[in-house]
Tab-separated table of C-alpha atoms in Angstrom:
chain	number	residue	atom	x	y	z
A	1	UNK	CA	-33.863	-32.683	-32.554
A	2	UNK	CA	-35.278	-29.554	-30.580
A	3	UNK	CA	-33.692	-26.381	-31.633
A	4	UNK	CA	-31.284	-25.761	-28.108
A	5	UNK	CA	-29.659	-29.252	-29.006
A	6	UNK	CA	-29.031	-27.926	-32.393
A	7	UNK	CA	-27.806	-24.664	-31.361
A	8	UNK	CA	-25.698	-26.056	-28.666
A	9	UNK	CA	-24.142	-28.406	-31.594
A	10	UNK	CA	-22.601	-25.173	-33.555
A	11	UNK	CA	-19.338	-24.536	-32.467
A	12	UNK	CA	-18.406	-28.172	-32.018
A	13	UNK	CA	-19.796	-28.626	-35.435
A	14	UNK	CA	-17.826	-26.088	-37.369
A	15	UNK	CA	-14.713	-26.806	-35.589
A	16	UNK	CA	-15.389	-30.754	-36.550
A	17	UNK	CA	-16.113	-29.615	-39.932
A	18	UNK	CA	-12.572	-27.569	-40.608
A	19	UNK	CA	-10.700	-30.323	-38.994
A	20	UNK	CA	-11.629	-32.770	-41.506
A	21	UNK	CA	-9.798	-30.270	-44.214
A	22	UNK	CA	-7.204	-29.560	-42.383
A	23	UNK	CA	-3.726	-31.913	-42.206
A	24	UNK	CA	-3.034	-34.247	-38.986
A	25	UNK	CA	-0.316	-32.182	-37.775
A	26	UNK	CA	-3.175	-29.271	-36.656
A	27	UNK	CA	-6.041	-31.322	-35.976
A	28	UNK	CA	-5.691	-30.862	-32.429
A	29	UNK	CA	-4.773	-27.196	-32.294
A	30	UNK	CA	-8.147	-25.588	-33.245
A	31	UNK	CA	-10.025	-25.624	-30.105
A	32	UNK	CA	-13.232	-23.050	-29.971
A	33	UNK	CA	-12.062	-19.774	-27.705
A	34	UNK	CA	-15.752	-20.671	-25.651
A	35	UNK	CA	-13.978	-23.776	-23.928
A	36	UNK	CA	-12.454	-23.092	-20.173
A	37	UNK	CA	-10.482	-26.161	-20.252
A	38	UNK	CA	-7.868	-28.175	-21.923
A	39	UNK	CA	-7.357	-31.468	-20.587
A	40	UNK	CA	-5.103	-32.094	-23.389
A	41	UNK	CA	-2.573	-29.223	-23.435
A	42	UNK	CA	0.879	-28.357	-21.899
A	43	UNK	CA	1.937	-25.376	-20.191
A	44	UNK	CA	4.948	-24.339	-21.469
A	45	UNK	CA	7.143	-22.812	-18.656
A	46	UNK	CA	10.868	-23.629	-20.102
A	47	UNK	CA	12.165	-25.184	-23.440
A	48	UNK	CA	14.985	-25.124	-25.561
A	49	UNK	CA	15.658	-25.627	-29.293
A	50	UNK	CA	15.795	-29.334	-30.180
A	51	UNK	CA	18.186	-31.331	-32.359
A	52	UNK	CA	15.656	-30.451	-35.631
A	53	UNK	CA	15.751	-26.922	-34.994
A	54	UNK	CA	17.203	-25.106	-37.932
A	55	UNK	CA	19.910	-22.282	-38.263
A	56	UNK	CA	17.630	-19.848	-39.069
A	57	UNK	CA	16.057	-19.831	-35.331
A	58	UNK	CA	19.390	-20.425	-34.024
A	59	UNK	CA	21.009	-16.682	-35.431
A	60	UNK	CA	17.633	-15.559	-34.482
A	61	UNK	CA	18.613	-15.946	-30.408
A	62	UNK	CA	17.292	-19.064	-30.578
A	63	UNK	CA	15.170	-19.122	-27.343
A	64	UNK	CA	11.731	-16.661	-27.738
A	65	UNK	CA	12.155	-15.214	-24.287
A	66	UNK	CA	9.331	-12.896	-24.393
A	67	UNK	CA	6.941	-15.793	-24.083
A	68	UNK	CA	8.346	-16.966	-20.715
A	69	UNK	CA	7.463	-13.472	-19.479
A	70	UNK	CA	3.740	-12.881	-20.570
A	71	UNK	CA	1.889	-10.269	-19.250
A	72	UNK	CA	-2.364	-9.703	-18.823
A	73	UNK	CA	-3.147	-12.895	-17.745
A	74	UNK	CA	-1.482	-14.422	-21.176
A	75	UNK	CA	0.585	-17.950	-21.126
A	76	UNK	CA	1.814	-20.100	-23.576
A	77	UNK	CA	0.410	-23.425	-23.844
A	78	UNK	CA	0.763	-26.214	-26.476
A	79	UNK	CA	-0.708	-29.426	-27.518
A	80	UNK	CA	2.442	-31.679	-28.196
A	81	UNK	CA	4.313	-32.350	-25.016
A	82	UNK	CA	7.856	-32.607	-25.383
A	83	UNK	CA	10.324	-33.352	-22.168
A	84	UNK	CA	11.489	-29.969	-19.744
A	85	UNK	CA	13.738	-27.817	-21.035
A	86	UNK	CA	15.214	-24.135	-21.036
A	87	UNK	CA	13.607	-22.437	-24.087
A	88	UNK	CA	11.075	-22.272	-26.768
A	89	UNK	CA	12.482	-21.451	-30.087
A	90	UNK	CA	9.980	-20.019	-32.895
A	91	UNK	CA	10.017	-23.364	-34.978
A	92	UNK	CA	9.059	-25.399	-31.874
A	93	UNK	CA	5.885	-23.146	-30.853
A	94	UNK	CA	4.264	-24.498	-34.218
A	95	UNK	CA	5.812	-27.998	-34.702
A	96	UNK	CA	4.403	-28.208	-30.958
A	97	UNK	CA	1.048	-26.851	-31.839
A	98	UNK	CA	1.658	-23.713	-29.327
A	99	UNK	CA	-0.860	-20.981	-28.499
A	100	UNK	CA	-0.945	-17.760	-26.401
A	101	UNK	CA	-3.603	-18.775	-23.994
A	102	UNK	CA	-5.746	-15.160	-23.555
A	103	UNK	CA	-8.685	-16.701	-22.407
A	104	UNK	CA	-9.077	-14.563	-19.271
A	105	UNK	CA	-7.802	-11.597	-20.150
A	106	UNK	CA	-9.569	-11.084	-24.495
A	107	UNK	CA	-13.075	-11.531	-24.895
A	108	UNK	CA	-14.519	-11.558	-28.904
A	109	UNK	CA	-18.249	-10.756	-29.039
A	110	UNK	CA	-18.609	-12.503	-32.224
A	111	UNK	CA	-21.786	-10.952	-33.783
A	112	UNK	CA	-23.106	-13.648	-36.824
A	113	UNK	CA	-23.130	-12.561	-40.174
A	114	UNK	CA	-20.986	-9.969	-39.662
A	115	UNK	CA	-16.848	-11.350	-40.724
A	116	UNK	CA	-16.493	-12.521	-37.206
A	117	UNK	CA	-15.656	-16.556	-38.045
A	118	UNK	CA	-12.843	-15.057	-40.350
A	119	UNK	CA	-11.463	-13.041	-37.188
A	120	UNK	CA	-12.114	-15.920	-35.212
A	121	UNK	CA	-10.095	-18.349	-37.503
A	122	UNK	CA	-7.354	-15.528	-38.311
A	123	UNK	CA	-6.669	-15.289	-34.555
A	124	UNK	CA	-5.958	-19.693	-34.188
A	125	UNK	CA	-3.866	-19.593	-37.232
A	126	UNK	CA	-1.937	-16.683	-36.156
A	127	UNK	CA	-1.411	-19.258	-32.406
A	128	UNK	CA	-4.409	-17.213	-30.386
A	129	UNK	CA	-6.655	-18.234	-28.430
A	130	UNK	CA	-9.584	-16.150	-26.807
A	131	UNK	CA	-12.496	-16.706	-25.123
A	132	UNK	CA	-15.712	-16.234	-27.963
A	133	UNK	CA	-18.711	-15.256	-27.093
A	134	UNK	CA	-21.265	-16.511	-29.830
A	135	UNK	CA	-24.148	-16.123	-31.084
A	136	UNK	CA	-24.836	-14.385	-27.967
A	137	UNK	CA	-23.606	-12.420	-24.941
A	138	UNK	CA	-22.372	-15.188	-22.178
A	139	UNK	CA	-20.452	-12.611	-19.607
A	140	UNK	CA	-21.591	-10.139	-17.505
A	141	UNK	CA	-20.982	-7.029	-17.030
A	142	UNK	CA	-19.305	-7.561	-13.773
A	143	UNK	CA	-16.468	-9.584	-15.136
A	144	UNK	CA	-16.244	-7.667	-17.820
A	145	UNK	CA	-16.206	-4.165	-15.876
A	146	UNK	CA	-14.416	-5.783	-12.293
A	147	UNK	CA	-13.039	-9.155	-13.579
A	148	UNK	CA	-9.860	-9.860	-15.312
A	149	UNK	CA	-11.171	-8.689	-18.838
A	150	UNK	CA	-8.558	-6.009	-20.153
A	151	UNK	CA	-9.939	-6.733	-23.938
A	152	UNK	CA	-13.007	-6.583	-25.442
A	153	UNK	CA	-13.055	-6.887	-29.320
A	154	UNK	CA	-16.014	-6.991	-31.709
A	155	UNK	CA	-16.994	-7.676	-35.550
A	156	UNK	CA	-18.684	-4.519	-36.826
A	157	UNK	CA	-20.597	-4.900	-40.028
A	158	UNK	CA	-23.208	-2.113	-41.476
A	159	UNK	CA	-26.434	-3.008	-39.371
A	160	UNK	CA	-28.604	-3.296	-42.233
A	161	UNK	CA	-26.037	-5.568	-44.314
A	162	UNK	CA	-25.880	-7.756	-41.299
A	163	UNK	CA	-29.580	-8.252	-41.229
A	164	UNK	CA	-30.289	-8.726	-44.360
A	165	UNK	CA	-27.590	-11.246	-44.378
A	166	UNK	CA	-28.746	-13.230	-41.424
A	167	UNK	CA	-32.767	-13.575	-42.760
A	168	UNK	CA	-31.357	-14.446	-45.928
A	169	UNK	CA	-28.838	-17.273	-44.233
A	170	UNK	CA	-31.571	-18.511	-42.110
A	171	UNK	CA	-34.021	-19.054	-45.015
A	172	UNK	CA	-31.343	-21.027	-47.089
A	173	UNK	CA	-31.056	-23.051	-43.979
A	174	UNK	CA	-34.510	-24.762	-43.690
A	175	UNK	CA	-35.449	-26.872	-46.230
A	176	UNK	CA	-38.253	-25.953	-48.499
A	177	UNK	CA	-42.002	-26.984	-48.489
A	178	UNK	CA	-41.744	-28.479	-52.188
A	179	UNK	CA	-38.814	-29.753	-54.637
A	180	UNK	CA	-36.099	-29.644	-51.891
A	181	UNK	CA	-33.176	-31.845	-53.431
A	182	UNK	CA	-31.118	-31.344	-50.342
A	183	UNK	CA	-31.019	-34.229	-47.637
A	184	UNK	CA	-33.433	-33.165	-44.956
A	185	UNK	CA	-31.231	-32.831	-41.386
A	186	UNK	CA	-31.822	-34.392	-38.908
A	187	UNK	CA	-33.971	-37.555	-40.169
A	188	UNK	CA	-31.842	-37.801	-43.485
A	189	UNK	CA	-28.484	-38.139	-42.065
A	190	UNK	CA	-26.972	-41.347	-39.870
A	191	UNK	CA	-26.416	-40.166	-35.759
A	192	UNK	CA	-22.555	-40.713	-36.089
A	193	UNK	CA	-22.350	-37.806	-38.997
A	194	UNK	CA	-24.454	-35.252	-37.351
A	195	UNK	CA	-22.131	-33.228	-36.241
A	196	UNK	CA	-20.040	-32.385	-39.701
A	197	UNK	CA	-23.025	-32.797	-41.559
A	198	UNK	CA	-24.997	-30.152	-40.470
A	199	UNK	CA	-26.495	-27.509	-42.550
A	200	UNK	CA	-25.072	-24.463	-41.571
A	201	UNK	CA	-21.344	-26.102	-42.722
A	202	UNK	CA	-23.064	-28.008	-45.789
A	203	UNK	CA	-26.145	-25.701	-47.118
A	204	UNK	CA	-26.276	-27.262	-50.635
A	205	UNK	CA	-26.147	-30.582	-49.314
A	206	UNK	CA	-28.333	-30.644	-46.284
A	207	UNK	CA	-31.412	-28.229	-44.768
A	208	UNK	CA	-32.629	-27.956	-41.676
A	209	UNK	CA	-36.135	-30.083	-40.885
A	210	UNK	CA	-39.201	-27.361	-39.512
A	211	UNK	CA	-39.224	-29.377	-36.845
A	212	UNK	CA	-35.465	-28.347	-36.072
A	213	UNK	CA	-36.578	-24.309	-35.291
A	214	UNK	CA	-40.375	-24.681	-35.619
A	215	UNK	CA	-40.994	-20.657	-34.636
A	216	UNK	CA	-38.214	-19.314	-36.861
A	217	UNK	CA	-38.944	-21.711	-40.135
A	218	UNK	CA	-42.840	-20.641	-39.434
A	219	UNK	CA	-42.278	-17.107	-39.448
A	220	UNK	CA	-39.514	-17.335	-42.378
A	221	UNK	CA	-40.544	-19.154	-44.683
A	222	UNK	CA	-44.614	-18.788	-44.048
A	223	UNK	CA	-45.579	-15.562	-43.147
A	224	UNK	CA	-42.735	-13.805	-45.016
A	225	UNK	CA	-42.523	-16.148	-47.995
A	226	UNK	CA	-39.174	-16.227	-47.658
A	227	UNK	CA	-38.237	-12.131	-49.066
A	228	UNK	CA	-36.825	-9.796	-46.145
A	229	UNK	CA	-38.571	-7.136	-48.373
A	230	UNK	CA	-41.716	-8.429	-46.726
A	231	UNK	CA	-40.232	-8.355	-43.174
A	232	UNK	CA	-38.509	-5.374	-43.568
A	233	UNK	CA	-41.567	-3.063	-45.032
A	234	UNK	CA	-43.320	-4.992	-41.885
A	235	UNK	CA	-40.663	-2.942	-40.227
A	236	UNK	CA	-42.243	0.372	-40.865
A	237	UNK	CA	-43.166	2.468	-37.535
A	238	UNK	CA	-46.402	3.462	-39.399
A	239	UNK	CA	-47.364	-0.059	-40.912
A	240	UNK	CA	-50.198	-1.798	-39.178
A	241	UNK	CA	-47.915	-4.744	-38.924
A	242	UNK	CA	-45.092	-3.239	-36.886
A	243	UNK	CA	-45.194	-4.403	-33.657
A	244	UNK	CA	-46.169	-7.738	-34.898
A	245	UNK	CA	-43.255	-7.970	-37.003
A	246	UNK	CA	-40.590	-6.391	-34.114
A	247	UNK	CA	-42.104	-9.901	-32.192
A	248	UNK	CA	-40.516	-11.820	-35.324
A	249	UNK	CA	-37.348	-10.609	-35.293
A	250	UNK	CA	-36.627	-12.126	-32.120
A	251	UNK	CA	-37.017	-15.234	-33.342
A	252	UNK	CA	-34.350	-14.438	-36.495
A	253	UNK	CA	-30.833	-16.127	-35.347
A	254	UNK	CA	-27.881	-13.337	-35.624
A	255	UNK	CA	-30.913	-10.589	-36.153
A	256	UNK	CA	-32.666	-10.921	-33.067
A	257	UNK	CA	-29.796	-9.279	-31.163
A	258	UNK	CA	-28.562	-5.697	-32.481
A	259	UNK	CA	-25.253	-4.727	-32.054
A	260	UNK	CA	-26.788	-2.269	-29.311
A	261	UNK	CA	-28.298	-5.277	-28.054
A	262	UNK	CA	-24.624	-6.836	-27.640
A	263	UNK	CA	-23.438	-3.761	-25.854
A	264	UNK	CA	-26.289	-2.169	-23.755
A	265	UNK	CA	-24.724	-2.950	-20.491
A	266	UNK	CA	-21.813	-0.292	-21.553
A	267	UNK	CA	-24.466	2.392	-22.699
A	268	UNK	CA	-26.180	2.009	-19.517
A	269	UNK	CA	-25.135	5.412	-17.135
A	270	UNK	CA	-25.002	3.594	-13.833
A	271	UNK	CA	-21.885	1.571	-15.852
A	272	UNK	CA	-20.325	4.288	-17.624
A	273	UNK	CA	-18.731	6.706	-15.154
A	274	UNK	CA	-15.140	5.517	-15.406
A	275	UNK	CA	-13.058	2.245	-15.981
A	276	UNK	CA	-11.725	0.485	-13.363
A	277	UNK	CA	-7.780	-0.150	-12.843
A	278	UNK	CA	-8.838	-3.713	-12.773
A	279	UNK	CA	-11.424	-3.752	-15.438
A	280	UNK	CA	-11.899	-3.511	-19.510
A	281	UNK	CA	-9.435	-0.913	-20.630
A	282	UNK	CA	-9.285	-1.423	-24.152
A	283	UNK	CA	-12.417	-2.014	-26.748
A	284	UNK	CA	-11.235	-3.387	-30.261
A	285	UNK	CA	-13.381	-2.765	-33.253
A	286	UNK	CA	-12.571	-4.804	-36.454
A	287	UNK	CA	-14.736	-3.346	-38.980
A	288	UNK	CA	-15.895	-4.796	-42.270
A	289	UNK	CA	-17.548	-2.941	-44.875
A	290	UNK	CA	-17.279	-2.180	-48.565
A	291	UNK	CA	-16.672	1.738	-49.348
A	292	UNK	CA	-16.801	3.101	-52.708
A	293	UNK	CA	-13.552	3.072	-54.433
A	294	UNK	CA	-11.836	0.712	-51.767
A	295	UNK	CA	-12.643	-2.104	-50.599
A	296	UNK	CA	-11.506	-2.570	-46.389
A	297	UNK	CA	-9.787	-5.780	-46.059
A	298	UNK	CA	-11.398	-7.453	-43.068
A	299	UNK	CA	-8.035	-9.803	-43.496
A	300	UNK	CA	-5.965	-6.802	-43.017
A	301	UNK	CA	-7.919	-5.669	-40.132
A	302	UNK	CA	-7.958	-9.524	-38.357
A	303	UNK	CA	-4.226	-9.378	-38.632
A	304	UNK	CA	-3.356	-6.512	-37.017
A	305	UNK	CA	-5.734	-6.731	-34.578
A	306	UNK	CA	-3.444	-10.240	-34.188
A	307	UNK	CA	-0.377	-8.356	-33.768
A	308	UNK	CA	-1.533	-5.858	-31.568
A	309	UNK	CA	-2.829	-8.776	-28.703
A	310	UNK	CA	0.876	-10.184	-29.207
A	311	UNK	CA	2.045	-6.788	-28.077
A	312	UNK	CA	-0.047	-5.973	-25.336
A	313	UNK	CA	0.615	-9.171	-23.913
A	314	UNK	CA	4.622	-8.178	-23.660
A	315	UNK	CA	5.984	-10.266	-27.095
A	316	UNK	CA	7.785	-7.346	-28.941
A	317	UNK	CA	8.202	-6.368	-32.305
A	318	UNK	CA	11.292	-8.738	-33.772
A	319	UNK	CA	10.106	-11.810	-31.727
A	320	UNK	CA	6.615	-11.675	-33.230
A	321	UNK	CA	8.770	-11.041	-36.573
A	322	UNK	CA	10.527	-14.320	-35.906
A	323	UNK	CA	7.831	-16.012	-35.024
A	324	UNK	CA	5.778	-15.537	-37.617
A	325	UNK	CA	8.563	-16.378	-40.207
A	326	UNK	CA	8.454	-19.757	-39.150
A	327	UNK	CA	4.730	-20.190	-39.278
A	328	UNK	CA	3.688	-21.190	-42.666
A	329	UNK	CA	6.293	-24.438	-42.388
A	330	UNK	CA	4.115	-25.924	-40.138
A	331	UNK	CA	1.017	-24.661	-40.582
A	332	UNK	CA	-1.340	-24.663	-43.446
A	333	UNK	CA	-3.386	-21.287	-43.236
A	334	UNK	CA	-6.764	-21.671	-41.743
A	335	UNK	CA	-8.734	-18.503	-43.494
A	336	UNK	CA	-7.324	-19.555	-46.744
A	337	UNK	CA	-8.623	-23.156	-46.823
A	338	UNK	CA	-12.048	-22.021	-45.187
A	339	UNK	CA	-14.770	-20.784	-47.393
A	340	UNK	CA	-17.576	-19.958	-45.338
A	341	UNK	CA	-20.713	-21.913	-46.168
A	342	UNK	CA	-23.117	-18.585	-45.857
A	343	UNK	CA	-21.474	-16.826	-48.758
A	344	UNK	CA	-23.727	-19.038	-50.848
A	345	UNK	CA	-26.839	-16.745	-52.962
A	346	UNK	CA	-28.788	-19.197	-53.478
A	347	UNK	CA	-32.134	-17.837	-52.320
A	348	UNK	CA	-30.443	-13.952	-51.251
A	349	UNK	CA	-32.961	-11.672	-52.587
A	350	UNK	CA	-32.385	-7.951	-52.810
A	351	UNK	CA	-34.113	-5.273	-50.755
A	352	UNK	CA	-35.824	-2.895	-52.071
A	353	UNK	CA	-35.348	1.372	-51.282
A	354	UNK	CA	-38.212	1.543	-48.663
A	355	UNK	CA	-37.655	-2.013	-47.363
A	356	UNK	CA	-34.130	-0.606	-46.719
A	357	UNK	CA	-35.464	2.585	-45.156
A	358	UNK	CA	-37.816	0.846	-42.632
A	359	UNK	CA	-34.697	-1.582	-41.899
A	360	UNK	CA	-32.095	1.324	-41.155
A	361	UNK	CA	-34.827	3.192	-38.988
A	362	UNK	CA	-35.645	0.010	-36.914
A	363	UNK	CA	-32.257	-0.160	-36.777
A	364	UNK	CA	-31.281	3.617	-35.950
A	365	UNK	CA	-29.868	2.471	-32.059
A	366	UNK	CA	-27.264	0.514	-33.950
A	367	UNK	CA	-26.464	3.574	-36.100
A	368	UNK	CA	-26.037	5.623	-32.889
A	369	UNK	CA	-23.902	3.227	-31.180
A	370	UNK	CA	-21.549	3.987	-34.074
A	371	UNK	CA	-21.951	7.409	-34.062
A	372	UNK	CA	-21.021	7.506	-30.578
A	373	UNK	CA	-17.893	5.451	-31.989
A	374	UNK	CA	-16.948	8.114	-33.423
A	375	UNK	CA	-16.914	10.557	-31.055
A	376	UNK	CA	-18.096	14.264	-31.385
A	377	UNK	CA	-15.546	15.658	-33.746
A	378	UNK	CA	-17.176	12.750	-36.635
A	379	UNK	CA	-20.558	14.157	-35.079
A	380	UNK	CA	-23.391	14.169	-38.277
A	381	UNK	CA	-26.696	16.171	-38.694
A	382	UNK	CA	-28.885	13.202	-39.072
A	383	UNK	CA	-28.050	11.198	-35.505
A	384	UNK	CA	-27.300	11.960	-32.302
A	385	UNK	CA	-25.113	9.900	-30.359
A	386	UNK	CA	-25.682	8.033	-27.245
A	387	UNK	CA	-25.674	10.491	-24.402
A	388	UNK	CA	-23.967	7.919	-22.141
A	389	UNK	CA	-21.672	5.721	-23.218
A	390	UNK	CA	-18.434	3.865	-21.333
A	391	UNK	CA	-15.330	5.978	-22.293
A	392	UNK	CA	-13.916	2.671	-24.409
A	393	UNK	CA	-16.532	2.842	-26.856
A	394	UNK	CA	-15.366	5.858	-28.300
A	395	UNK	CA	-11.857	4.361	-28.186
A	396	UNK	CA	-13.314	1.333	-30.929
A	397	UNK	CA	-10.825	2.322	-33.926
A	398	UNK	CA	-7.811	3.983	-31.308
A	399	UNK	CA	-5.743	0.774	-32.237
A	400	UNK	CA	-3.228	-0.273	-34.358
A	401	UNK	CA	-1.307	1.870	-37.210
A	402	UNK	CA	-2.345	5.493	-37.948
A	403	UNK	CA	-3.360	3.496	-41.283
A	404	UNK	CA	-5.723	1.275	-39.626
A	405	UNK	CA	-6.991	3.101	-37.355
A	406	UNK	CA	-8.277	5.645	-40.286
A	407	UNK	CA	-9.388	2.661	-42.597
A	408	UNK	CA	-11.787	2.165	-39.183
A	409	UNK	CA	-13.452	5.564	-38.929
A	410	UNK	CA	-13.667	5.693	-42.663
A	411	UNK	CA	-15.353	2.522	-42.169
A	412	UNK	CA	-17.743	3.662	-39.641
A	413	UNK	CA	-18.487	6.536	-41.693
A	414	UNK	CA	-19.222	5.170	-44.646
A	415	UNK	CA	-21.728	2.855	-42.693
A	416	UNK	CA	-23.639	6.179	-41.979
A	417	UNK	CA	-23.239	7.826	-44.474
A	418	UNK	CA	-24.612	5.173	-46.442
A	419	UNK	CA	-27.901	5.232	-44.501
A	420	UNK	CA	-28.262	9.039	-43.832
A	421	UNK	CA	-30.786	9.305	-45.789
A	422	UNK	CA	-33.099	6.899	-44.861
A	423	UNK	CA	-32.206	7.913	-41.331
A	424	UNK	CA	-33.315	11.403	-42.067
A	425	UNK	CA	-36.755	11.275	-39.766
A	426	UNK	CA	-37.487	15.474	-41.426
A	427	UNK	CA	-38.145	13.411	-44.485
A	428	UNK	CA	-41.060	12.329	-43.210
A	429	UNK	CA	-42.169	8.075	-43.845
A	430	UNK	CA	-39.829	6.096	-45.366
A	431	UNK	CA	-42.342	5.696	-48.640
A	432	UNK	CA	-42.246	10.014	-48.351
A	433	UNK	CA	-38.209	9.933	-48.137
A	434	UNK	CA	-37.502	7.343	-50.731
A	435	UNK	CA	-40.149	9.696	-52.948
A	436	UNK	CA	-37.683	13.035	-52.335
A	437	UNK	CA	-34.225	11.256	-52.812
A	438	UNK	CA	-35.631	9.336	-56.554
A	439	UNK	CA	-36.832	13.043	-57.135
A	440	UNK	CA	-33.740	14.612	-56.469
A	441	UNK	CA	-31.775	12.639	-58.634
């Protein structure tokens, strides 16, 4: 199968895949954010409680009337149709299989191997749905800067981490050259279970054929032997190799696009002079990274950035309260019953001081684009920020609780100041700056 086919397959694939696990009564209700239309849904304009409605929703008010009056382009919708009536009661939004419908108004640049299918699954089970953009950009900047587009959020995972993670995915992906045990996709595996067989949602079972992503298997597996140390070192700006191995990485899925990649259009200057009234006006950052002492919860993060779309879309405090009280006795929770396939380690390998260094300085646009996150007063001595950059950029963590939104810049910093020394250019070469910090120690 040529790779675009395959690729085209992944979202249908992984939502196929979950809704085998999950129980009949929510089979229909996970559709992926990236589709425009539901043949199959109801628009929910008036309802009342019905005769299995239970006291509980009845002393709360009974009818949710926040969700008859949605605002930013928000409106209920739900995939069991039931006959007209007067109100929707909290019970009846999930024994209905209700959503809040933000697909015009939320976009999620999902950027791969960075958390962002937990966010993605966090925001369905919580009765969201947005429009995903993944693995790549599929707006443009037009509709995201003039169009209806209030919300732009975004995974952020440490650069380097995210790399790493993504050569290492892709090379458990493809089946190997000798003593592969794993059933060899897509010649191995019958044309009616192609879709929930495929690799990426069954790695110990199944790899990927060469033939599947000839370029990226070739330069993998053959000319990097499989060990991002290779790649990365490759990386170098004074190996002989480096412009050679920059070519690779486009061919890497989830590496070949940076996170600067994902957001040039908003660090471009002819873009950045003000926000429209009509435009983006809010840029959501849901940060995952692992800081010494404390580990950030990208749960904890998905969930308010959950309750803070139900907010800005006019449901209030207590009826998101009530809501949610009713949830989990109808619905079985999504990001609890789905372990993602890549957290396998099967063939990770660990990078090596230098191999790191080369990595963070190929990757230094990235660390800018979160220094610029962070505005001036976070401002360190090692980067410089970008000198434009859309105002909503440095509004990334300016969400939430006072809590969350410093869990997000502690985030962000520890992201740099995890890599400050390797971004440290007065160091001289990465092999000469790896030399001074072992000395120094």
């Amino acid at each position: 199968m040529p790779a675009a086919a395959v690729c085209k397959l992944h979202n249908i694939a992984l939502l196929l895949f979950l809704l085998l696990a999950l129980q009949q009564q929510i089979k229909n209700s996970l559709l992926p954010a990236d589709q425009s239309n539901y043949n199959d849904v109801t628009s929910v304009t008036s309802t009342q409680p019905n005769n299995k409605s239970n006291a509980e929703d009845e002393k709360a008010g009974d009818c949710l009337l926040p969700l008859q009056n949605l605002s930013q382009g928000a409106f209920v919708q739900c995939r069991k149709s039931s006959p007209s009536q007067e109100c929707l009661t909290a019970s009846e939004f999930w024994e209905r299989q209700c959503y809040l419908n933000m697909t015009e108004s939320v976009r999620f640049y999902h950027l791969g191997k960075g958390g962002g299918g937990t966010i993605f699954f966090s925001l369905v089970e919580n009765g969201i749905v947005v429009r995903r953009d993944h693995p790549r950009p599929t707006h443009g900047i037009e509709e995201l800067l003039n169009g209806n587009v209030s919300t732009l959020l975004i995974n952020i995972r440490d650069p380097l981490d995210r790399f790493v993670s993504a050569f290492n995915w892709r090379s458990l992906l493809f089946c190997q050259r000798d003593g592969e045990h794993r059933k060899k996709y897509p010649s191995e595996v019958d044309d009616k279970d192609r879709g929930r067989y495929q690799p990426h949602l069954r790695p110990q079972e199944f790899c990927y054929e060469k033939s599947s992503f000839q370029k990226e298997a070739t330069i993998i597996q053959r000319l990097y032997n499989d060990d991002i140390n290779k790649l990365a070192e490759s990386l170098c700006e004074e190996s002989s190799n480096f412009e050679q191995a920059v070519g690779h990485t486009k061919f890497i899925s989830h590496a070949k696009l940076s996170m600067e990649g994902w957001l040039r259009p908003l660090l471009l200057d002819t873009n950045t002079t003000s926000i429209k009234p009509q435009g983006l006006t809010k840029f959501m950052a849901i940060t995952f990274e692992q800081q010494s002492g404390h580990n950030s919860s990208l749960l904890e993060h998905a969930h308010e950035a959950v309750q803070q779309l139900y907010f800005d879309h006019g449901v209030d405090e207590e009826t998101l309260d009530i809501l949610m009280s009713r949830k989990s006795l109808h619905l079985p929770r999504v990001s609890e019953m789905m372990t993602h396939s890549s957290n396998s380690t099967a063939k990770r390998k660990v990078l090596g001081a230098v191999g790191k260094c080369c990595l963070a300085r190929f990757l230094e646009d990235d660390y800018r684009l979160i220094q610029s996150m962070l505005g001036d007063a976070n401002a360190s001595n090692v980067l410089d920020p970008f000198e434009y950059v859309h105002p909503i950029i440095r509004e990334a963590c300016e969400w939430g609780s006072l809590a969350r939104r410093q869990r997000c810049r502690a985030d962000l910093q520890s992201m740099l100041h995890r890599r400050a020394e390797f971004l440290d250019r007065s160091l001289g070469t990465c092999r000469d700056a790896v030399t001074l910090v072992d000395e120094s120690q």
